[in-house]
Short mmCIF file of C-alpha atoms in Angstrom, two decimals:
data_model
loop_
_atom_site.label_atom_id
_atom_site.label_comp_id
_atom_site.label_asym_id
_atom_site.label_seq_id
_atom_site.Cartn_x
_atom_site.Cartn_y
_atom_site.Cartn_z
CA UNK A 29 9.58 -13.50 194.63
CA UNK A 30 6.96 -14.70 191.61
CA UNK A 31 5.53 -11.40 191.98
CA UNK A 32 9.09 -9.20 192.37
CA UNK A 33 10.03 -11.24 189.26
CA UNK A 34 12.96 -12.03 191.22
CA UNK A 35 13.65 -15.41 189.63
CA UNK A 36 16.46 -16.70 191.37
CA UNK A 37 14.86 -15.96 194.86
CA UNK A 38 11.61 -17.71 193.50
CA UNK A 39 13.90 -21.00 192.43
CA UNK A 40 15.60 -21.22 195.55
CA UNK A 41 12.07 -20.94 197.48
CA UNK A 42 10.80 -24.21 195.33
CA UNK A 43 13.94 -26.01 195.99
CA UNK A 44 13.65 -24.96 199.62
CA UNK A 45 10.09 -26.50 199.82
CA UNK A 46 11.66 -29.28 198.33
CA UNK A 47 13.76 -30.13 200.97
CA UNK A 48 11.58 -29.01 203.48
CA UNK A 49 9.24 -32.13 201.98
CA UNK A 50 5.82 -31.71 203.71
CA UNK A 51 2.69 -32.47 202.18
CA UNK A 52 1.88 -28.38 202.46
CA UNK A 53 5.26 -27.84 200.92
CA UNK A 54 4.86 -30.10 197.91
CA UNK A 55 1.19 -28.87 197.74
CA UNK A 56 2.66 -25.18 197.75
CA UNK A 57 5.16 -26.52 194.93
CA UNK A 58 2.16 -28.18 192.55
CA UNK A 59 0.25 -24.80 192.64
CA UNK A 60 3.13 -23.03 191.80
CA UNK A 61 3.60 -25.41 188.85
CA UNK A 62 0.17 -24.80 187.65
CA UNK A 63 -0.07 -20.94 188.10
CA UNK A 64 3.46 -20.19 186.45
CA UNK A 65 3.39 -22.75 183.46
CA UNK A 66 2.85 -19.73 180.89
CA UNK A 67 3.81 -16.78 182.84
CA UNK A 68 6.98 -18.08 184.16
CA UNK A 69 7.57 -21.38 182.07
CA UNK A 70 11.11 -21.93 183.88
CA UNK A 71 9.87 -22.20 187.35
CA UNK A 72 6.77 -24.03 186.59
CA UNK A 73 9.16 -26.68 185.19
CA UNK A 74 11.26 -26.88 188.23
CA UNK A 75 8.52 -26.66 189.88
CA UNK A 76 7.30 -30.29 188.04
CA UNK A 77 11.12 -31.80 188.32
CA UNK A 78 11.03 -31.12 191.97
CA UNK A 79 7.85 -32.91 192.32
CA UNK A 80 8.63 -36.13 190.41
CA UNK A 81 12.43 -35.88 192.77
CA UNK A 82 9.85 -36.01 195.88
CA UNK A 83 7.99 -38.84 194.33
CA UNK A 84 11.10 -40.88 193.57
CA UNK A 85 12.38 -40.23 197.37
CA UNK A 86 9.35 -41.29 199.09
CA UNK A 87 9.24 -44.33 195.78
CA UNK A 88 5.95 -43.66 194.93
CA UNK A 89 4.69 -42.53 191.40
CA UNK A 90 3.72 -38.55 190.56
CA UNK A 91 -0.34 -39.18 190.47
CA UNK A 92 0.27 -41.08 193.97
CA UNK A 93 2.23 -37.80 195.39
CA UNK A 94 -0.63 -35.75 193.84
CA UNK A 95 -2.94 -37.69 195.53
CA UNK A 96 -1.23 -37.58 199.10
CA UNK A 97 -1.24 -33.68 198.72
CA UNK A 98 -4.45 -32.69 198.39
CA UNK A 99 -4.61 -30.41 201.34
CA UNK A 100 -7.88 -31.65 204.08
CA UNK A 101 -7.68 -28.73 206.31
CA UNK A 102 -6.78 -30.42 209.49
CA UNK A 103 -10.14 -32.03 209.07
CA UNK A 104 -10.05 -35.54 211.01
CA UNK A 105 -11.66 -37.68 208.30
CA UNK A 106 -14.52 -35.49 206.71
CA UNK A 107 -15.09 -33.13 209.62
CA UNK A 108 -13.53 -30.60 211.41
CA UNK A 109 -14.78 -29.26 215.19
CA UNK A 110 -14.60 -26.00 216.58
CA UNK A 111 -16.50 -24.48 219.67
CA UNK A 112 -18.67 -21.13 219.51
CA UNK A 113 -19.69 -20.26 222.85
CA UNK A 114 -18.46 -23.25 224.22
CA UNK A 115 -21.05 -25.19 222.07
CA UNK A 116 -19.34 -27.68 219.54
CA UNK A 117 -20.03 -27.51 215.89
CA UNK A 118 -18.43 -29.53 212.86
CA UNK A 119 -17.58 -28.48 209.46
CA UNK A 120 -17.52 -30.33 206.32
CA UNK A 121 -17.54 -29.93 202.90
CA UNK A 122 -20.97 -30.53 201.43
CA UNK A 123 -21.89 -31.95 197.78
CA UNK A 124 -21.67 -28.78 195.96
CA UNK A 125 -18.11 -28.70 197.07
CA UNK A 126 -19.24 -25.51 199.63
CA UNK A 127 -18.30 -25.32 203.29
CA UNK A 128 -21.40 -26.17 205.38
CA UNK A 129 -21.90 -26.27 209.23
CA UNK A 130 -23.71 -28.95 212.02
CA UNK A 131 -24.44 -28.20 215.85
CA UNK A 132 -24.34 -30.25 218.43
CA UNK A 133 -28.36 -31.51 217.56
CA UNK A 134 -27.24 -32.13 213.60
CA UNK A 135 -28.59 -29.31 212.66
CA UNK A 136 -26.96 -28.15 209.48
CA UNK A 137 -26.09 -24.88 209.00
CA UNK A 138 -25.08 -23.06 205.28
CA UNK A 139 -23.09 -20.31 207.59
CA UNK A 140 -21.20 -19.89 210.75
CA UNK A 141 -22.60 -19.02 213.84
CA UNK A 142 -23.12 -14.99 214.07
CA UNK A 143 -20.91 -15.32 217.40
CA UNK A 144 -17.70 -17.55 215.43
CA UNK A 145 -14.46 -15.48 216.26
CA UNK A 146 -12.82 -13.43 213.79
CA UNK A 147 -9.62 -16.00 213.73
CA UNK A 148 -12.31 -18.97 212.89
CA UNK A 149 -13.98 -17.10 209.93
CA UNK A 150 -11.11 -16.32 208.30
CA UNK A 151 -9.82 -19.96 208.69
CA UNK A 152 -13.06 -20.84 207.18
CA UNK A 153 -12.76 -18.41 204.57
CA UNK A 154 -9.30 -19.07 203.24
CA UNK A 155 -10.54 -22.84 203.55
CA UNK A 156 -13.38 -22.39 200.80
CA UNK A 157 -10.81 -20.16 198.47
CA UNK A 158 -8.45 -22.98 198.67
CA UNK A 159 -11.18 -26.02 198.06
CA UNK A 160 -12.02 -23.61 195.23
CA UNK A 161 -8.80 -24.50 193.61
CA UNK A 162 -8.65 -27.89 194.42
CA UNK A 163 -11.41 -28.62 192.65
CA UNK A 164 -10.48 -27.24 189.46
CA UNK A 165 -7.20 -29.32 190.01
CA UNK A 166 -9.18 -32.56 190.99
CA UNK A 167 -11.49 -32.45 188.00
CA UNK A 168 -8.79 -32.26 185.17
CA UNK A 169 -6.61 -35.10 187.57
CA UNK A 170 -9.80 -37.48 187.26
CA UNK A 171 -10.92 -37.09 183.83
CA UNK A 172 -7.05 -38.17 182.69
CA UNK A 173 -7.52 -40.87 185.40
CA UNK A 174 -10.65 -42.28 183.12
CA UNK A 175 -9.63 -41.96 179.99
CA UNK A 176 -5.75 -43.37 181.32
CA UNK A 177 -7.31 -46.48 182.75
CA UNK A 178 -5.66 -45.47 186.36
CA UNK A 179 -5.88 -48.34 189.20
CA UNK A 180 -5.77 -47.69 193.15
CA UNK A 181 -4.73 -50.00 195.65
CA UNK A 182 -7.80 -50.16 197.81
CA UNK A 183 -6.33 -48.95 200.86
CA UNK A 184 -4.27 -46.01 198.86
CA UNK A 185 -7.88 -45.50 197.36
CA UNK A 186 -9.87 -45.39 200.94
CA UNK A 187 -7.29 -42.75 202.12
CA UNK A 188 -7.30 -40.81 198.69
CA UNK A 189 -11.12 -40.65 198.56
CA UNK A 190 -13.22 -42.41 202.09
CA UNK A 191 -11.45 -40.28 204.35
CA UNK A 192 -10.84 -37.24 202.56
CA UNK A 193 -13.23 -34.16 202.96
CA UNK A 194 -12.93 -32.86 199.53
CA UNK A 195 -12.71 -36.59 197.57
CA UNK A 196 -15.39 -38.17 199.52
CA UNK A 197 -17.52 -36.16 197.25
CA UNK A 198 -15.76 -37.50 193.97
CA UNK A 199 -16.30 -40.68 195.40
CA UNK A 200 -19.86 -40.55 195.84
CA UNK A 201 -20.30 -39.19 192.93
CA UNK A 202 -18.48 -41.35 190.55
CA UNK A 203 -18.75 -44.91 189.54
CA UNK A 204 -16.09 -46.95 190.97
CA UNK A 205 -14.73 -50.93 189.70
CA UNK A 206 -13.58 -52.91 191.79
CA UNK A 207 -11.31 -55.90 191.24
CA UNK A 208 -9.26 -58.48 192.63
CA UNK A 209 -5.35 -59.44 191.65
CA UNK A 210 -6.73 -61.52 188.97
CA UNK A 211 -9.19 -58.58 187.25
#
């Protein structure tokens, strides 16, 4: 509909998403608020309203939405397994925010197995695009995050960054303060 410049159809898919509520839904929603903010300055604003409604359902603020999602892939913590050959390997994201690969002997791998199925590299493919944007995204959210003094609630924290396969990185990279209720 973006594309058709059909702008009623293109509304009425964000407020769809909306309802529909999922974390790929409201993840579809920020990217659309992002990529239409000068092209098509109406929707990307709907776009942001519909975001900070979600928020205010679930009663949680807009940077702790944004946080909740960032899209991990169906990874299960910072890994995700698939079998080649009936042999079981494990993706993750490395440090240079690039898809790597380990066999079943921990043998790390910069590229899939020759023999990965045609379905599985172009899971793998559409992953990096994707973590490709994310980044760009998570960079510009954590910069305003220093310089805004932002505070996580360690376990909000551990599932925004620990157990994420993208923000594990961030968090290793990054110098982190930790405090009690009294500072």
């Amino acid at each position: 509909a973006l594309t058709d410049k059909k702008v009623r159809l293109a509304e009425q898919a964000v407020e769809a998403m909306t309802v529909i509520g999922t974390n790929k839904a409201l993840r579809s929603i920020e990217v659309i608020s992002r990529k239409m903010a000068n092209k098509k300055p109406k929707i990307s604003k709907l776009a942001l309203e519909s975001l900070d409604a979600a928020a205010s359902e679930l009663g949680i603020t807009q940077d702790q939405l944004s946080d909740r999602i960032i899209p991990d892939f169906d990874f299960e913590g910072t890994y995700k397994t698939f079998d080649v050959n009936g042999e079981e390997y494990r993706a993750f994201i490395n440090k240079d925010f690039t898809l790597s690969y380990m066999d079943e002997d921990n043998k790390i791998r910069k590229s899939l197995p020759k023999d990965t199925d045609k379905e599985t590299k172009t899971s793998f493919t559409e992953i990096q695009k994707e973590i490709n944007d994310v980044i760009k995204t998570q960079e510009l959210r954590l910069s305003n995050f220093l310089s805004s003094g932002r505070k996580w609630i360690f376990d909000e924290w551990t599932n925004a960054f620990l157990n994420h396969p993208i923000m594990t990185i961030y968090a290793q990279k990054l110098v982190w303060y930790c405090a009690d209720s009294e500072g």
